[in-house]
Amino acid sequence: MTSFKDKIVVITGGNSGIGYTTAASFLEKGAKVLITGRNPGAVQQAVYALGHPAEGFKADQSDLKEVRRLADYIQGRFGTIDSLFINAGFAAVGPADALTEEEYDKIMNTNFKGAFFTIQYILPYIKDGGSITILSALNANAGMPGTSALSASKAALNSLARTLARELAGRRIRVNVVNPGVIETPLLDKAGLTEEARRFIADKTPVGRLGKPADVANLVTFLASENAGFITGAEYNVDGGLFVHPLIAS
Ligand SMILES: NC(=O)c1ccc[n+]([C@@H]2O[C@H](COP(=O)([O-])OP(=O)(O)OC[C@H]3O[C@@H](n4cnc5c(N)ncnc54)[C@H](OP(=O)(O)O)[C@@H]3O)[C@@H](O)[C@H]2O)c1
């Protein structure tokens, strides 16, 4: 098993779903992990459930003042970190002609602007030779109806990662993107995905099921590890093969 002994990992939005499971996986491999979230109670509860040496910090990724506070906290608490996992995201689905400006702003401010400035503010504290992994989504590249702004916000992250991989090469910081398909997390309830819709998607997925948070965590921890030392500017789908199925384009 890859060891993250003496490594420090920061995960935005780590109190639920993919972020939480990825935090647990890094901890199991010996890392120290700091998770964030908007809800301080949920962050504290998750830190308790994850156990030592997990730590938490309340920070809304869409609020740049809170992002700045997070960066200052990281500097004071750790000095430098090894890996940053940009995981926090917001999803609102519906046809483009019905999307409100408020929904648009929330999607863009959380998923792209917030992610961009989280990276910018924390960058001085990422060690040379460290890594940044960004969670995008399969629909960044899929042209999936009902996800116009959401998909665009995620596609912007894929583009950002390619640019940063070049810009940060001088510091040997690797930057990669993970595109999950449909993963069973509380997000699916928040997005109103019915049981019937989940069964339909699972049936159409080549591996025959929806994804689990651990499917994503396995790849994220790999990309942060020394075994991925030759990988930067890359993006990977974790989707059970869904992308190759015409369902996604229908
Ligand atoms: N599940 C899927 O099928 C799927 C597919 C593709 C991509 N993704 C991406 O995976 C990421 C994680 O989603 P999930 O499925 O694990 O959902 P989840 O279980 O709902 O978890 C979302 C996490 O993000 C945090 N969060 C949300 N908005 C935030 C903000 N503005 N600032 C800081 N933290 C915030 C939440 O904590 P608080 O509520 O306390 O803030 C929570 O910890 C998202 O970026 C999502 O777009 C998920």
Short mmCIF file of C-alpha atoms and ligand atoms in Angstrom, two decimals:
data_model
loop_
_atom_site.label_atom_id
_atom_site.label_comp_id
_atom_site.label_asym_id
_atom_site.label_seq_id
_atom_site.Cartn_x
_atom_site.Cartn_y
_atom_site.Cartn_z
CA MET A 1 0.00 0.00 0.00
CA THR A 2 1.27 3.48 -0.91
CA SER A 3 2.33 5.35 2.21
CA PHE A 4 1.44 8.95 2.89
CA LYS A 5 3.32 8.97 6.18
CA ASP A 6 4.28 12.55 7.14
CA LYS A 7 2.22 13.92 4.22
CA ILE A 8 -0.41 16.61 4.69
CA VAL A 9 -3.47 16.68 2.47
CA VAL A 10 -6.18 19.37 2.29
CA ILE A 11 -9.60 18.39 0.92
CA THR A 12 -12.30 20.96 0.20
CA GLY A 13 -15.81 19.70 0.97
CA GLY A 14 -14.66 16.68 2.93
CA ASN A 15 -17.56 16.09 5.28
CA SER A 16 -19.67 13.98 2.92
CA GLY A 17 -19.60 11.69 -0.10
CA ILE A 18 -16.47 11.55 -2.25
CA GLY A 19 -14.50 14.04 -0.13
CA TYR A 20 -15.19 12.17 3.08
CA THR A 21 -14.28 8.77 1.65
CA THR A 22 -11.12 10.21 0.09
CA ALA A 23 -10.17 11.73 3.46
CA ALA A 24 -10.64 8.30 5.08
CA SER A 25 -8.48 6.70 2.40
CA PHE A 26 -5.63 9.21 2.83
CA LEU A 27 -5.80 8.74 6.61
CA GLU A 28 -5.67 4.96 6.26
CA LYS A 29 -2.49 5.41 4.20
CA GLY A 30 -0.87 7.49 6.94
CA ALA A 31 -1.58 11.10 5.87
CA LYS A 32 -2.66 13.99 8.04
CA VAL A 33 -5.85 15.40 6.52
CA LEU A 34 -7.65 18.74 6.80
CA ILE A 35 -11.22 18.79 5.48
CA THR A 36 -13.47 21.78 4.88
CA GLY A 37 -17.17 22.45 4.40
CA ARG A 38 -19.74 25.21 4.85
CA ASN A 39 -21.50 23.64 7.80
CA PRO A 40 -19.26 23.70 10.92
CA GLY A 41 -21.35 21.05 12.69
CA ALA A 42 -21.08 18.66 9.75
CA VAL A 43 -17.33 19.31 9.50
CA GLN A 44 -16.85 18.60 13.22
CA GLN A 45 -18.96 15.45 13.04
CA ALA A 46 -16.94 14.20 10.07
CA VAL A 47 -13.64 14.94 11.81
CA TYR A 48 -14.84 12.94 14.81
CA ALA A 49 -15.95 10.04 12.61
CA LEU A 50 -12.69 10.06 10.61
CA GLY A 51 -10.64 10.03 13.80
CA HIS A 52 -7.12 11.22 14.57
CA PRO A 53 -5.29 12.91 12.82
CA ALA A 54 -8.20 14.36 10.79
CA GLU A 55 -8.83 18.05 11.26
CA GLY A 56 -11.54 20.39 10.00
CA PHE A 57 -12.00 24.03 9.05
CA LYS A 58 -15.21 25.81 8.13
CA ALA A 59 -14.79 27.46 4.73
CA ASP A 60 -17.27 28.12 1.96
CA GLN A 61 -15.42 27.68 -1.33
CA SER A 62 -17.67 30.27 -2.99
CA ASP A 63 -16.76 32.97 -0.43
CA LEU A 64 -13.28 34.32 -1.12
CA LYS A 65 -12.94 35.84 2.37
CA GLU A 66 -13.41 32.37 3.84
CA VAL A 67 -11.02 30.89 1.28
CA ARG A 68 -8.43 33.47 2.35
CA ARG A 69 -8.99 32.50 5.99
CA LEU A 70 -8.49 28.86 5.06
CA ALA A 71 -5.19 29.64 3.34
CA ASP A 72 -4.01 31.68 6.35
CA TYR A 73 -5.03 28.84 8.67
CA ILE A 74 -3.09 26.31 6.58
CA GLN A 75 0.01 28.50 6.69
CA GLY A 76 -0.22 28.92 10.47
CA ARG A 77 -1.16 25.32 11.28
CA PHE A 78 1.07 23.37 8.86
CA GLY A 79 3.41 25.82 7.12
CA THR A 80 3.31 23.73 3.97
CA ILE A 81 1.18 20.87 2.65
CA ASP A 82 1.84 18.07 0.16
CA SER A 83 -1.47 17.75 -1.69
CA LEU A 84 -4.61 19.75 -2.34
CA PHE A 85 -7.81 18.00 -3.45
CA ILE A 86 -10.41 20.42 -4.84
CA ASN A 87 -13.58 18.42 -4.27
CA ALA A 88 -16.32 20.84 -3.12
CA GLY A 89 -18.95 21.43 -5.74
CA PHE A 90 -22.53 22.47 -6.30
CA ALA A 91 -24.97 20.93 -8.79
CA ALA A 92 -28.19 22.42 -10.15
CA VAL A 93 -29.79 20.72 -13.13
CA GLY A 94 -32.42 21.91 -15.57
CA PRO A 95 -32.67 23.25 -19.11
CA ALA A 96 -30.52 26.26 -19.99
CA ASP A 97 -33.54 28.46 -20.71
CA ALA A 98 -34.84 27.96 -17.15
CA LEU A 99 -31.60 28.56 -15.24
CA THR A 100 -31.77 31.66 -13.04
CA GLU A 101 -28.93 34.12 -12.64
CA GLU A 102 -28.79 33.17 -8.96
CA GLU A 103 -28.36 29.46 -9.79
CA TYR A 104 -25.78 30.33 -12.46
CA ASP A 105 -23.76 32.42 -9.99
CA LYS A 106 -23.89 29.75 -7.31
CA ILE A 107 -22.66 27.08 -9.72
CA MET A 108 -19.86 29.23 -11.16
CA ASN A 109 -18.82 30.80 -7.84
CA THR A 110 -18.53 27.44 -6.11
CA ASN A 111 -17.28 25.15 -8.84
CA PHE A 112 -14.96 27.41 -10.80
CA LYS A 113 -14.25 30.82 -9.22
CA GLY A 114 -14.02 29.32 -5.73
CA ALA A 115 -11.83 26.47 -6.93
CA PHE A 116 -9.58 28.85 -8.86
CA PHE A 117 -8.95 31.13 -5.88
CA THR A 118 -8.64 28.24 -3.43
CA ILE A 119 -5.76 27.01 -5.56
CA GLN A 120 -4.30 30.52 -5.95
CA TYR A 121 -4.42 31.31 -2.22
CA ILE A 122 -3.11 27.92 -1.07
CA LEU A 123 -0.47 27.57 -3.79
CA PRO A 124 2.31 29.34 -1.82
CA TYR A 125 1.93 26.66 0.87
CA ILE A 126 2.02 23.63 -1.43
CA LYS A 127 5.48 22.07 -1.31
CA ASP A 128 7.57 21.96 -4.46
CA GLY A 129 7.02 18.45 -5.80
CA GLY A 130 3.49 18.36 -4.36
CA SER A 131 0.22 17.81 -6.18
CA ILE A 132 -3.18 19.29 -6.91
CA THR A 133 -6.08 17.07 -7.92
CA ILE A 134 -9.31 18.64 -9.12
CA LEU A 135 -12.68 16.92 -9.14
CA SER A 136 -14.54 17.71 -12.32
CA ALA A 137 -17.36 15.55 -13.73
CA LEU A 138 -18.01 13.30 -16.69
CA ASN A 139 -20.48 15.83 -18.02
CA ALA A 140 -17.64 18.34 -18.54
CA ASN A 141 -17.07 16.58 -21.85
CA ALA A 142 -20.39 14.88 -22.50
CA GLY A 143 -22.83 17.51 -23.80
CA MET A 144 -25.41 16.17 -21.34
CA PRO A 145 -28.80 17.91 -21.60
CA GLY A 146 -29.90 19.77 -18.47
CA THR A 147 -26.39 20.51 -17.25
CA SER A 148 -25.37 23.57 -19.28
CA ALA A 149 -23.81 25.80 -16.60
CA LEU A 150 -22.81 22.88 -14.38
CA SER A 151 -20.96 21.17 -17.23
CA ALA A 152 -19.34 24.47 -18.30
CA SER A 153 -18.16 25.14 -14.73
CA LYS A 154 -16.57 21.68 -14.63
CA ALA A 155 -15.08 21.94 -18.14
CA ALA A 156 -13.39 25.18 -17.02
CA LEU A 157 -11.66 23.15 -14.29
CA ASN A 158 -10.34 20.64 -16.82
CA SER A 159 -8.91 23.51 -18.84
CA LEU A 160 -7.44 25.14 -15.75
CA ALA A 161 -5.67 21.93 -14.77
CA ARG A 162 -3.97 21.64 -18.16
CA THR A 163 -2.70 25.22 -17.91
CA LEU A 164 -1.58 24.90 -14.30
CA ALA A 165 0.28 21.68 -15.07
CA ARG A 166 2.50 23.78 -17.35
CA GLU A 167 2.66 26.88 -15.14
CA LEU A 168 3.61 24.90 -12.04
CA ALA A 169 6.05 22.56 -13.74
CA GLY A 170 8.95 24.72 -12.50
CA ARG A 171 7.94 23.85 -8.94
CA ARG A 172 7.34 20.18 -9.92
CA ILE A 173 3.74 20.47 -8.73
CA ARG A 174 1.58 18.01 -10.65
CA VAL A 175 -2.02 18.95 -11.51
CA ASN A 176 -4.58 16.40 -12.63
CA VAL A 177 -8.35 16.08 -13.03
CA VAL A 178 -10.80 13.30 -12.20
CA ASN A 179 -14.15 13.09 -13.98
CA PRO A 180 -16.61 10.94 -12.01
CA GLY A 181 -19.68 9.45 -13.66
CA VAL A 182 -22.71 8.89 -11.43
CA ILE A 183 -21.49 8.16 -7.91
CA GLU A 184 -23.76 7.15 -5.03
CA THR A 185 -23.46 10.07 -2.62
CA PRO A 186 -25.94 12.43 -0.92
CA LEU A 187 -25.50 14.69 -3.99
CA LEU A 188 -27.82 12.40 -5.96
CA ASP A 189 -30.61 13.02 -3.42
CA LYS A 190 -29.92 16.77 -3.50
CA ALA A 191 -30.16 16.66 -7.31
CA GLY A 192 -33.46 14.74 -7.04
CA LEU A 193 -32.27 11.66 -8.93
CA THR A 194 -35.02 9.03 -8.45
CA GLU A 195 -34.43 5.35 -7.71
CA GLU A 196 -35.80 4.56 -11.15
CA ALA A 197 -33.32 6.95 -12.79
CA ARG A 198 -30.47 5.40 -10.79
CA ARG A 199 -31.46 1.88 -11.90
CA PHE A 200 -31.71 3.07 -15.49
CA ILE A 201 -28.22 4.58 -15.40
CA ALA A 202 -26.77 1.52 -13.64
CA ASP A 203 -28.28 -0.76 -16.33
CA LYS A 204 -26.75 1.39 -19.08
CA THR A 205 -23.33 1.50 -17.42
CA PRO A 206 -20.98 -1.12 -18.89
CA VAL A 207 -19.81 -2.33 -15.46
CA GLY A 208 -23.48 -2.64 -14.41
CA ARG A 209 -23.65 -0.39 -11.37
CA LEU A 210 -23.36 3.18 -10.18
CA GLY A 211 -20.01 4.32 -8.81
CA LYS A 212 -19.09 4.32 -5.15
CA PRO A 213 -17.13 7.12 -3.46
CA ALA A 214 -14.26 4.65 -2.98
CA ASP A 215 -14.00 4.21 -6.76
CA VAL A 216 -13.09 7.90 -6.97
CA ALA A 217 -10.98 7.95 -3.79
CA ASN A 218 -8.79 5.12 -5.17
CA LEU A 219 -7.85 7.25 -8.18
CA VAL A 220 -7.44 10.50 -6.25
CA THR A 221 -5.07 8.94 -3.73
CA PHE A 222 -3.12 7.32 -6.57
CA LEU A 223 -2.74 10.65 -8.40
CA ALA A 224 -1.44 12.27 -5.21
CA SER A 225 1.07 9.48 -4.67
CA GLU A 226 4.67 9.10 -5.85
CA ASN A 227 3.49 6.28 -8.12
CA ALA A 228 1.83 8.97 -10.25
CA GLY A 229 5.06 10.97 -10.48
CA PHE A 230 5.01 10.94 -14.31
CA ILE A 231 1.36 12.06 -14.55
CA THR A 232 0.43 15.73 -14.85
CA GLY A 233 -2.00 17.72 -16.98
CA ALA A 234 -4.07 14.56 -17.37
CA GLU A 235 -7.75 13.79 -16.86
CA TYR A 236 -9.35 10.45 -16.05
CA ASN A 237 -12.96 9.28 -16.18
CA VAL A 238 -14.18 7.13 -13.27
CA ASP A 239 -17.54 6.20 -14.72
CA GLY A 240 -17.83 2.45 -15.19
CA GLY A 241 -17.66 3.07 -18.94
CA LEU A 242 -20.75 5.30 -19.04
CA PHE A 243 -19.08 7.87 -21.29
CA VAL A 244 -18.85 5.41 -24.16
CA HIS A 245 -22.60 4.69 -23.97
CA PRO A 246 -24.99 6.70 -26.19
CA LEU A 247 -27.20 7.31 -23.12
CA ILE A 248 -25.00 10.19 -22.15
CA ALA A 249 -25.59 11.99 -25.43
CA SER A 250 -29.33 11.30 -25.65
N1 LIG B 1 -21.94 12.20 -6.93
C1 LIG B 1 -21.78 12.27 -8.24
O1 LIG B 1 -22.44 11.56 -9.03
C2 LIG B 1 -20.79 13.23 -8.84
C3 LIG B 1 -20.52 13.13 -10.21
C4 LIG B 1 -19.58 14.01 -10.78
C5 LIG B 1 -18.94 14.94 -9.99
N2 LIG B 1 -19.22 15.00 -8.65
C6 LIG B 1 -18.52 16.02 -7.87
O2 LIG B 1 -18.04 15.47 -6.67
C7 LIG B 1 -17.85 16.51 -5.70
C8 LIG B 1 -18.34 16.01 -4.37
O3 LIG B 1 -19.69 15.69 -4.47
P1 LIG B 1 -20.36 14.46 -3.71
O4 LIG B 1 -21.06 13.66 -4.74
O5 LIG B 1 -19.41 13.81 -2.80
O6 LIG B 1 -21.51 15.25 -2.94
P2 LIG B 1 -21.86 15.46 -1.38
O7 LIG B 1 -21.91 14.15 -0.69
O8 LIG B 1 -23.06 16.32 -1.40
O9 LIG B 1 -20.62 16.26 -0.81
C9 LIG B 1 -20.37 17.57 -1.17
C10 LIG B 1 -19.34 18.12 -0.21
O10 LIG B 1 -18.97 19.41 -0.66
C11 LIG B 1 -19.18 20.34 0.40
N3 LIG B 1 -19.54 21.61 -0.19
C12 LIG B 1 -20.57 21.91 -1.01
N4 LIG B 1 -20.53 23.21 -1.34
C13 LIG B 1 -19.45 23.73 -0.72
C14 LIG B 1 -18.88 25.01 -0.65
N5 LIG B 1 -19.43 26.06 -1.29
N6 LIG B 1 -17.76 25.19 0.09
C15 LIG B 1 -17.19 24.16 0.76
N7 LIG B 1 -17.71 22.93 0.75
C16 LIG B 1 -18.81 22.71 0.02
C17 LIG B 1 -20.28 19.72 1.26
O11 LIG B 1 -20.22 20.18 2.60
P3 LIG B 1 -21.17 21.37 3.16
O12 LIG B 1 -22.54 21.07 2.65
O13 LIG B 1 -20.98 21.34 4.64
O14 LIG B 1 -20.61 22.61 2.58
C18 LIG B 1 -19.86 18.26 1.20
O15 LIG B 1 -18.81 17.99 2.09
C19 LIG B 1 -18.59 17.73 -6.28
O16 LIG B 1 -17.65 18.64 -6.82
C20 LIG B 1 -19.43 17.15 -7.41
O17 LIG B 1 -19.65 18.06 -8.45
C21 LIG B 1 -20.11 14.16 -8.05
#
